[in-house]
Amino acid sequence: MRNKAIQVKGLQKSYKQLHVLKGVDFDVEAGSIFALLGSNGAGKTTLVKILTTLLKPDDGTAIVNGFDVVEETDKVRKSISLTGQFAAVDEILTGRENLTMIAKLRHLNNPRQVADDLLNRFGLIDAANRSVSTYSGGMRRRLDIAMSLVGNPQIIFLDEPTTGLDPEARLEVWKVVQELTEQGTTVFLTTQYLEEAEQLADRIAILHEGKIIANGTLADLKNFSLLQRWSM
């Protein structure tokens, strides 16, 4: 059996009178793709912020790579990476310069080689010396994910990574995500799109009004009535 990369139990979070997370429980297996499916306002981003130590929960526990997100924030941060809804790349720099800069910030040996390895892996080597401002949406997102993998984090969090992308660019990102687990990376993906969760995830959890209302493989959830309504 795989080890648990993430363990969440009884997680709660409120903003003043708004109760966003209402006792969330789930586990994520190491080396898998886990999709958190939910509409806008369901609490997906709040949950990701807690798991990545950007926000403290009001109650409950979250263990990431064996470390408590509240008590061992530095250890959690060293073993994860987060890619938000919009590509965090410098458009003035080239693709190679973006990656080299991150490698230097993380004090890695031979940052240029690190950059070139990732450019090759993500199919961007031919555009390595072009300004990112000339990249398509799909290329920018691929570069953004590549930057998140500098230093080989054990877990990568992708918060709605295909938001705003056209269908072709979405397919590009899907291919990249599927390839991540081949390298042993655990992927935690949030999405509003059922099709995306179906295509990518080993397990899917549905977050609705702050609670997990379903959690399992796609086969497990096929007969779940709320999943059927989601796809309508």
PDB file of C-alpha atoms in Angstrom:
ATOM      1  CA  MET A   1       0.000   0.000   0.000  1.00  0.00           C
ATOM      2  CA  ARG A   2       1.130   3.562  -0.640  1.00  0.00           C
ATOM      3  CA  ASN A   3       2.031   5.883   2.205  1.00  0.00           C
ATOM      4  CA  LYS A   4      -0.257   8.768   3.030  1.00  0.00           C
ATOM      5  CA  ALA A   5       1.105  12.025   1.638  1.00  0.00           C
ATOM      6  CA  ILE A   6      -1.710  14.096   3.180  1.00  0.00           C
ATOM      7  CA  GLN A   7      -3.985  13.338   6.121  1.00  0.00           C
ATOM      8  CA  VAL A   8      -6.818  15.701   7.010  1.00  0.00           C
ATOM      9  CA  LYS A   9      -9.120  15.258   9.979  1.00  0.00           C
ATOM     10  CA  GLY A  10     -11.941  17.470  11.220  1.00  0.00           C
ATOM     11  CA  LEU A  11     -10.624  20.606   9.501  1.00  0.00           C
ATOM     12  CA  GLN A  12     -12.664  23.733  10.172  1.00  0.00           C
ATOM     13  CA  LYS A  13     -12.264  27.358   9.128  1.00  0.00           C
ATOM     14  CA  SER A  14     -14.496  30.418   9.428  1.00  0.00           C
ATOM     15  CA  TYR A  15     -14.200  34.020   8.310  1.00  0.00           C
ATOM     16  CA  LYS A  16     -16.160  35.959  10.931  1.00  0.00           C
ATOM     17  CA  GLN A  17     -19.722  34.622  10.531  1.00  0.00           C
ATOM     18  CA  LEU A  18     -18.997  32.661   7.355  1.00  0.00           C
ATOM     19  CA  HIS A  19     -18.270  28.993   8.112  1.00  0.00           C
ATOM     20  CA  VAL A  20     -16.201  27.891   5.107  1.00  0.00           C
ATOM     21  CA  LEU A  21     -14.888  24.463   6.149  1.00  0.00           C
ATOM     22  CA  LYS A  22     -17.133  22.359   8.371  1.00  0.00           C
ATOM     23  CA  GLY A  23     -15.150  19.328   9.473  1.00  0.00           C
ATOM     24  CA  VAL A  24     -13.273  18.121   6.387  1.00  0.00           C
ATOM     25  CA  ASP A  25     -11.721  14.620   6.378  1.00  0.00           C
ATOM     26  CA  PHE A  26      -9.691  12.836   3.677  1.00  0.00           C
ATOM     27  CA  ASP A  27      -6.347  11.160   2.917  1.00  0.00           C
ATOM     28  CA  VAL A  28      -4.146  11.411  -0.176  1.00  0.00           C
ATOM     29  CA  GLU A  29      -1.864   8.537  -1.164  1.00  0.00           C
ATOM     30  CA  ALA A  30       1.741   9.306  -2.062  1.00  0.00           C
ATOM     31  CA  GLY A  31       2.433   9.297  -5.792  1.00  0.00           C
ATOM     32  CA  SER A  32      -1.227   9.713  -6.746  1.00  0.00           C
ATOM     33  CA  ILE A  33      -3.334  12.460  -8.327  1.00  0.00           C
ATOM     34  CA  PHE A  34      -6.075  13.580  -5.951  1.00  0.00           C
ATOM     35  CA  ALA A  35      -8.780  15.886  -7.313  1.00  0.00           C
ATOM     36  CA  LEU A  36     -10.853  18.128  -5.075  1.00  0.00           C
ATOM     37  CA  LEU A  37     -13.973  18.952  -7.059  1.00  0.00           C
ATOM     38  CA  GLY A  38     -16.188  21.849  -6.073  1.00  0.00           C
ATOM     39  CA  SER A  39     -17.936  24.955  -7.333  1.00  0.00           C
ATOM     40  CA  ASN A  40     -16.853  28.524  -6.612  1.00  0.00           C
ATOM     41  CA  GLY A  41     -17.245  29.249  -2.906  1.00  0.00           C
ATOM     42  CA  ALA A  42     -17.114  25.604  -1.858  1.00  0.00           C
ATOM     43  CA  GLY A  43     -13.923  26.175   0.159  1.00  0.00           C
ATOM     44  CA  LYS A  44     -11.308  24.647  -2.174  1.00  0.00           C
ATOM     45  CA  THR A  45      -8.833  27.530  -2.065  1.00  0.00           C
ATOM     46  CA  THR A  46      -9.218  27.933   1.694  1.00  0.00           C
ATOM     47  CA  LEU A  47      -8.369  24.254   2.100  1.00  0.00           C
ATOM     48  CA  VAL A  48      -5.321  24.546  -0.154  1.00  0.00           C
ATOM     49  CA  LYS A  49      -4.109  27.588   1.802  1.00  0.00           C
ATOM     50  CA  ILE A  50      -4.310  25.600   5.034  1.00  0.00           C
ATOM     51  CA  LEU A  51      -2.479  22.601   3.563  1.00  0.00           C
ATOM     52  CA  THR A  52       0.278  24.858   2.230  1.00  0.00           C
ATOM     53  CA  THR A  53       0.648  26.720   5.578  1.00  0.00           C
ATOM     54  CA  LEU A  54      -0.670  30.032   4.229  1.00  0.00           C
ATOM     55  CA  LEU A  55      -3.661  29.941   6.588  1.00  0.00           C
ATOM     56  CA  LYS A  56      -4.253  28.408  10.011  1.00  0.00           C
ATOM     57  CA  PRO A  57      -7.319  26.242  10.631  1.00  0.00           C
ATOM     58  CA  ASP A  58      -9.695  26.999  13.482  1.00  0.00           C
ATOM     59  CA  ASP A  59      -9.912  23.329  14.407  1.00  0.00           C
ATOM     60  CA  GLY A  60      -8.847  19.884  13.215  1.00  0.00           C
ATOM     61  CA  THR A  61      -5.495  18.608  11.964  1.00  0.00           C
ATOM     62  CA  ALA A  62      -3.675  18.432   8.651  1.00  0.00           C
ATOM     63  CA  ILE A  63      -0.508  16.375   8.162  1.00  0.00           C
ATOM     64  CA  VAL A  64       1.503  16.897   4.961  1.00  0.00           C
ATOM     65  CA  ASN A  65       4.481  14.622   4.266  1.00  0.00           C
ATOM     66  CA  GLY A  66       4.337  13.582   7.922  1.00  0.00           C
ATOM     67  CA  PHE A  67       4.493  17.166   9.215  1.00  0.00           C
ATOM     68  CA  ASP A  68       1.772  19.127  10.994  1.00  0.00           C
ATOM     69  CA  VAL A  69       0.864  22.222   8.962  1.00  0.00           C
ATOM     70  CA  VAL A  70       0.523  24.360  12.099  1.00  0.00           C
ATOM     71  CA  GLU A  71       3.375  23.051  14.256  1.00  0.00           C
ATOM     72  CA  GLU A  72       5.939  22.258  11.540  1.00  0.00           C
ATOM     73  CA  THR A  73       5.321  24.873   8.854  1.00  0.00           C
ATOM     74  CA  ASP A  74       8.953  25.139   7.688  1.00  0.00           C
ATOM     75  CA  LYS A  75       9.240  21.381   7.125  1.00  0.00           C
ATOM     76  CA  VAL A  76       5.959  21.349   5.205  1.00  0.00           C
ATOM     77  CA  ARG A  77       7.034  24.242   2.997  1.00  0.00           C
ATOM     78  CA  LYS A  78      10.334  22.593   2.099  1.00  0.00           C
ATOM     79  CA  SER A  79       8.565  19.510   0.761  1.00  0.00           C
ATOM     80  CA  ILE A  80       5.749  21.092  -1.261  1.00  0.00           C
ATOM     81  CA  SER A  81       5.087  23.535  -4.064  1.00  0.00           C
ATOM     82  CA  LEU A  82       1.992  25.549  -4.948  1.00  0.00           C
ATOM     83  CA  THR A  83       0.766  26.688  -8.348  1.00  0.00           C
ATOM     84  CA  GLY A  84      -2.173  29.091  -8.160  1.00  0.00           C
ATOM     85  CA  GLN A  85      -4.988  29.828 -10.573  1.00  0.00           C
ATOM     86  CA  PHE A  86      -2.917  32.262 -12.635  1.00  0.00           C
ATOM     87  CA  ALA A  87       0.599  31.681 -13.945  1.00  0.00           C
ATOM     88  CA  ALA A  88       3.176  33.368 -11.690  1.00  0.00           C
ATOM     89  CA  VAL A  89       5.842  33.919 -14.336  1.00  0.00           C
ATOM     90  CA  ASP A  90       7.874  37.004 -15.212  1.00  0.00           C
ATOM     91  CA  GLU A  91       6.820  37.932 -18.739  1.00  0.00           C
ATOM     92  CA  ILE A  92       9.888  40.097 -19.369  1.00  0.00           C
ATOM     93  CA  LEU A  93      12.303  37.235 -18.734  1.00  0.00           C
ATOM     94  CA  THR A  94      12.784  34.252 -21.003  1.00  0.00           C
ATOM     95  CA  GLY A  95      11.611  30.799 -20.016  1.00  0.00           C
ATOM     96  CA  ARG A  96      15.176  29.769 -19.181  1.00  0.00           C
ATOM     97  CA  GLU A  97      15.731  32.917 -17.109  1.00  0.00           C
ATOM     98  CA  ASN A  98      12.568  32.307 -15.098  1.00  0.00           C
ATOM     99  CA  LEU A  99      13.638  28.776 -14.208  1.00  0.00           C
ATOM    100  CA  THR A 100      17.265  29.715 -13.557  1.00  0.00           C
ATOM    101  CA  MET A 101      16.162  32.490 -11.206  1.00  0.00           C
ATOM    102  CA  ILE A 102      14.060  30.077  -9.129  1.00  0.00           C
ATOM    103  CA  ALA A 103      16.895  27.529  -9.020  1.00  0.00           C
ATOM    104  CA  LYS A 104      19.262  30.236  -7.739  1.00  0.00           C
ATOM    105  CA  LEU A 105      16.754  31.370  -5.122  1.00  0.00           C
ATOM    106  CA  ARG A 106      16.591  27.782  -3.890  1.00  0.00           C
ATOM    107  CA  HIS A 107      20.410  27.617  -3.795  1.00  0.00           C
ATOM    108  CA  LEU A 108      20.608  24.654  -6.171  1.00  0.00           C
ATOM    109  CA  ASN A 109      23.836  23.591  -7.816  1.00  0.00           C
ATOM    110  CA  ASN A 110      24.151  24.323 -11.549  1.00  0.00           C
ATOM    111  CA  PRO A 111      20.893  26.312 -11.891  1.00  0.00           C
ATOM    112  CA  ARG A 112      21.192  26.564 -15.690  1.00  0.00           C
ATOM    113  CA  GLN A 113      21.282  22.761 -15.994  1.00  0.00           C
ATOM    114  CA  VAL A 114      18.268  22.513 -13.692  1.00  0.00           C
ATOM    115  CA  ALA A 115      16.465  24.981 -15.961  1.00  0.00           C
ATOM    116  CA  ASP A 116      17.371  23.133 -19.159  1.00  0.00           C
ATOM    117  CA  ASP A 117      16.311  19.774 -17.724  1.00  0.00           C
ATOM    118  CA  LEU A 118      12.871  21.189 -16.906  1.00  0.00           C
ATOM    119  CA  LEU A 119      12.572  22.975 -20.260  1.00  0.00           C
ATOM    120  CA  ASN A 120      13.207  19.648 -21.976  1.00  0.00           C
ATOM    121  CA  ARG A 121      10.797  17.796 -19.715  1.00  0.00           C
ATOM    122  CA  PHE A 122       7.974  20.256 -20.382  1.00  0.00           C
ATOM    123  CA  GLY A 123       8.549  20.652 -24.114  1.00  0.00           C
ATOM    124  CA  LEU A 124       9.738  24.250 -23.885  1.00  0.00           C
ATOM    125  CA  ILE A 125      13.369  23.962 -24.955  1.00  0.00           C
ATOM    126  CA  ASP A 126      12.713  25.491 -28.393  1.00  0.00           C
ATOM    127  CA  ALA A 127      11.190  28.545 -26.691  1.00  0.00           C
ATOM    128  CA  ALA A 128      13.801  28.725 -23.928  1.00  0.00           C
ATOM    129  CA  ASN A 129      15.317  32.021 -25.076  1.00  0.00           C
ATOM    130  CA  ARG A 130      12.062  33.764 -25.949  1.00  0.00           C
ATOM    131  CA  SER A 131      10.422  36.296 -23.686  1.00  0.00           C
ATOM    132  CA  VAL A 132       7.523  34.684 -21.814  1.00  0.00           C
ATOM    133  CA  SER A 133       5.309  37.496 -23.114  1.00  0.00           C
ATOM    134  CA  THR A 134       5.380  35.648 -26.475  1.00  0.00           C
ATOM    135  CA  TYR A 135       4.207  32.337 -24.962  1.00  0.00           C
ATOM    136  CA  SER A 136       0.712  30.933 -25.424  1.00  0.00           C
ATOM    137  CA  GLY A 137      -1.510  30.348 -22.400  1.00  0.00           C
ATOM    138  CA  GLY A 138      -0.680  26.659 -22.359  1.00  0.00           C
ATOM    139  CA  MET A 139       3.056  27.338 -22.577  1.00  0.00           C
ATOM    140  CA  ARG A 140       2.893  29.806 -19.701  1.00  0.00           C
ATOM    141  CA  ARG A 141       1.059  27.311 -17.544  1.00  0.00           C
ATOM    142  CA  ARG A 142       3.570  24.580 -18.398  1.00  0.00           C
ATOM    143  CA  LEU A 143       6.396  26.946 -17.448  1.00  0.00           C
ATOM    144  CA  ASP A 144       4.584  27.834 -14.227  1.00  0.00           C
ATOM    145  CA  ILE A 145       4.297  24.156 -13.271  1.00  0.00           C
ATOM    146  CA  ALA A 146       7.942  23.598 -14.244  1.00  0.00           C
ATOM    147  CA  MET A 147       8.954  26.434 -11.905  1.00  0.00           C
ATOM    148  CA  SER A 148       6.996  24.745  -9.128  1.00  0.00           C
ATOM    149  CA  LEU A 149       9.055  21.577  -9.613  1.00  0.00           C
ATOM    150  CA  VAL A 150      12.450  23.237  -9.148  1.00  0.00           C
ATOM    151  CA  GLY A 151      14.010  21.407  -6.223  1.00  0.00           C
ATOM    152  CA  ASN A 152      11.856  18.274  -6.682  1.00  0.00           C
ATOM    153  CA  PRO A 153       9.070  18.871  -4.130  1.00  0.00           C
ATOM    154  CA  GLN A 154       7.298  15.720  -2.966  1.00  0.00           C
ATOM    155  CA  ILE A 155       3.837  17.254  -3.347  1.00  0.00           C
ATOM    156  CA  ILE A 156       2.600  19.860  -5.798  1.00  0.00           C
ATOM    157  CA  PHE A 157      -0.657  21.701  -5.215  1.00  0.00           C
ATOM    158  CA  LEU A 158      -2.418  22.859  -8.383  1.00  0.00           C
ATOM    159  CA  ASP A 159      -5.252  25.243  -7.571  1.00  0.00           C
ATOM    160  CA  GLU A 160      -7.555  25.268 -10.632  1.00  0.00           C
ATOM    161  CA  PRO A 161      -4.590  25.142 -13.056  1.00  0.00           C
ATOM    162  CA  THR A 162      -6.654  25.331 -16.251  1.00  0.00           C
ATOM    163  CA  THR A 163      -8.728  28.394 -15.315  1.00  0.00           C
ATOM    164  CA  GLY A 164      -8.993  30.708 -18.314  1.00  0.00           C
ATOM    165  CA  LEU A 165      -7.279  28.337 -20.751  1.00  0.00           C
ATOM    166  CA  ASP A 166      -8.696  27.351 -24.134  1.00  0.00           C
ATOM    167  CA  PRO A 167      -9.433  23.641 -24.823  1.00  0.00           C
ATOM    168  CA  GLU A 168      -6.096  22.995 -26.542  1.00  0.00           C
ATOM    169  CA  ALA A 169      -4.131  24.563 -23.689  1.00  0.00           C
ATOM    170  CA  ARG A 170      -6.147  22.588 -21.143  1.00  0.00           C
ATOM    171  CA  LEU A 171      -5.127  19.360 -22.889  1.00  0.00           C
ATOM    172  CA  GLU A 172      -1.481  20.471 -22.712  1.00  0.00           C
ATOM    173  CA  VAL A 173      -1.762  20.970 -18.956  1.00  0.00           C
ATOM    174  CA  TRP A 174      -3.568  17.640 -18.492  1.00  0.00           C
ATOM    175  CA  LYS A 175      -0.679  15.852 -20.193  1.00  0.00           C
ATOM    176  CA  VAL A 176       1.839  17.567 -17.920  1.00  0.00           C
ATOM    177  CA  VAL A 177      -0.135  16.680 -14.786  1.00  0.00           C
ATOM    178  CA  GLN A 178      -0.442  13.029 -15.816  1.00  0.00           C
ATOM    179  CA  GLU A 179       3.316  12.859 -16.356  1.00  0.00           C
ATOM    180  CA  LEU A 180       4.113  14.249 -12.897  1.00  0.00           C
ATOM    181  CA  THR A 181       3.181  11.068 -11.057  1.00  0.00           C
ATOM    182  CA  GLU A 182       5.521   9.070 -13.314  1.00  0.00           C
ATOM    183  CA  GLN A 183       8.321  10.905 -11.483  1.00  0.00           C
ATOM    184  CA  GLY A 184       6.813  10.012  -8.097  1.00  0.00           C
ATOM    185  CA  THR A 185       5.266  13.419  -7.425  1.00  0.00           C
ATOM    186  CA  THR A 186       1.995  13.567  -5.497  1.00  0.00           C
ATOM    187  CA  VAL A 187      -0.487  15.946  -7.134  1.00  0.00           C
ATOM    188  CA  PHE A 188      -3.282  17.683  -5.235  1.00  0.00           C
ATOM    189  CA  LEU A 189      -5.566  19.252  -7.829  1.00  0.00           C
ATOM    190  CA  THR A 190      -8.546  21.522  -7.281  1.00  0.00           C
ATOM    191  CA  THR A 191     -11.020  22.001 -10.100  1.00  0.00           C
ATOM    192  CA  GLN A 192     -14.575  23.032 -10.957  1.00  0.00           C
ATOM    193  CA  TYR A 193     -14.630  20.699 -13.945  1.00  0.00           C
ATOM    194  CA  LEU A 194     -15.905  17.143 -13.590  1.00  0.00           C
ATOM    195  CA  GLU A 195     -14.281  16.192 -16.908  1.00  0.00           C
ATOM    196  CA  GLU A 196     -10.889  17.327 -15.594  1.00  0.00           C
ATOM    197  CA  ALA A 197     -11.228  15.275 -12.413  1.00  0.00           C
ATOM    198  CA  GLU A 198     -12.349  12.246 -14.426  1.00  0.00           C
ATOM    199  CA  GLN A 199      -9.423  12.521 -16.846  1.00  0.00           C
ATOM    200  CA  LEU A 200      -6.669  13.040 -14.295  1.00  0.00           C
ATOM    201  CA  ALA A 201      -7.435  11.775 -10.824  1.00  0.00           C
ATOM    202  CA  ASP A 202      -6.858   8.462  -9.095  1.00  0.00           C
ATOM    203  CA  ARG A 203      -9.325   9.614  -6.444  1.00  0.00           C
ATOM    204  CA  ILE A 204     -11.931  12.367  -6.424  1.00  0.00           C
ATOM    205  CA  ALA A 205     -13.444  14.155  -3.439  1.00  0.00           C
ATOM    206  CA  ILE A 206     -16.421  16.481  -3.814  1.00  0.00           C
ATOM    207  CA  LEU A 207     -16.420  19.535  -1.536  1.00  0.00           C
ATOM    208  CA  HIS A 208     -19.874  21.061  -1.176  1.00  0.00           C
ATOM    209  CA  GLU A 209     -20.735  23.886   1.199  1.00  0.00           C
ATOM    210  CA  GLY A 210     -17.665  23.198   3.312  1.00  0.00           C
ATOM    211  CA  LYS A 211     -18.064  19.429   3.629  1.00  0.00           C
ATOM    212  CA  ILE A 212     -16.748  16.393   1.747  1.00  0.00           C
ATOM    213  CA  ILE A 213     -19.907  14.749   0.436  1.00  0.00           C
ATOM    214  CA  ALA A 214     -18.204  12.010  -1.623  1.00  0.00           C
ATOM    215  CA  ASN A 215     -14.713  10.550  -1.812  1.00  0.00           C
ATOM    216  CA  GLY A 216     -13.463   7.645  -3.898  1.00  0.00           C
ATOM    217  CA  THR A 217     -12.274   6.442  -7.277  1.00  0.00           C
ATOM    218  CA  LEU A 218     -14.192   7.438 -10.384  1.00  0.00           C
ATOM    219  CA  ALA A 219     -15.732   3.965 -10.433  1.00  0.00           C
ATOM    220  CA  ASP A 220     -16.805   4.387  -6.801  1.00  0.00           C
ATOM    221  CA  LEU A 221     -18.517   7.668  -7.582  1.00  0.00           C
ATOM    222  CA  LYS A 222     -20.197   6.760 -10.869  1.00  0.00           C
ATOM    223  CA  ASN A 223     -23.341   5.672  -9.063  1.00  0.00           C
ATOM    224  CA  PHE A 224     -23.310   8.587  -6.632  1.00  0.00           C
ATOM    225  CA  SER A 225     -26.367  10.716  -7.365  1.00  0.00           C
ATOM    226  CA  LEU A 226     -24.673  14.043  -6.584  1.00  0.00           C
ATOM    227  CA  LEU A 227     -21.922  13.275  -9.084  1.00  0.00           C
ATOM    228  CA  GLN A 228     -24.571  12.575 -11.686  1.00  0.00           C
ATOM    229  CA  ARG A 229     -26.238  15.921 -10.956  1.00  0.00           C
ATOM    230  CA  TRP A 230     -22.839  17.654 -11.101  1.00  0.00           C
ATOM    231  CA  SER A 231     -22.353  16.543 -14.678  1.00  0.00           C
ATOM    232  CA  MET A 232     -25.732  17.820 -15.865  1.00  0.00           C
TER     233      MET A 232
END
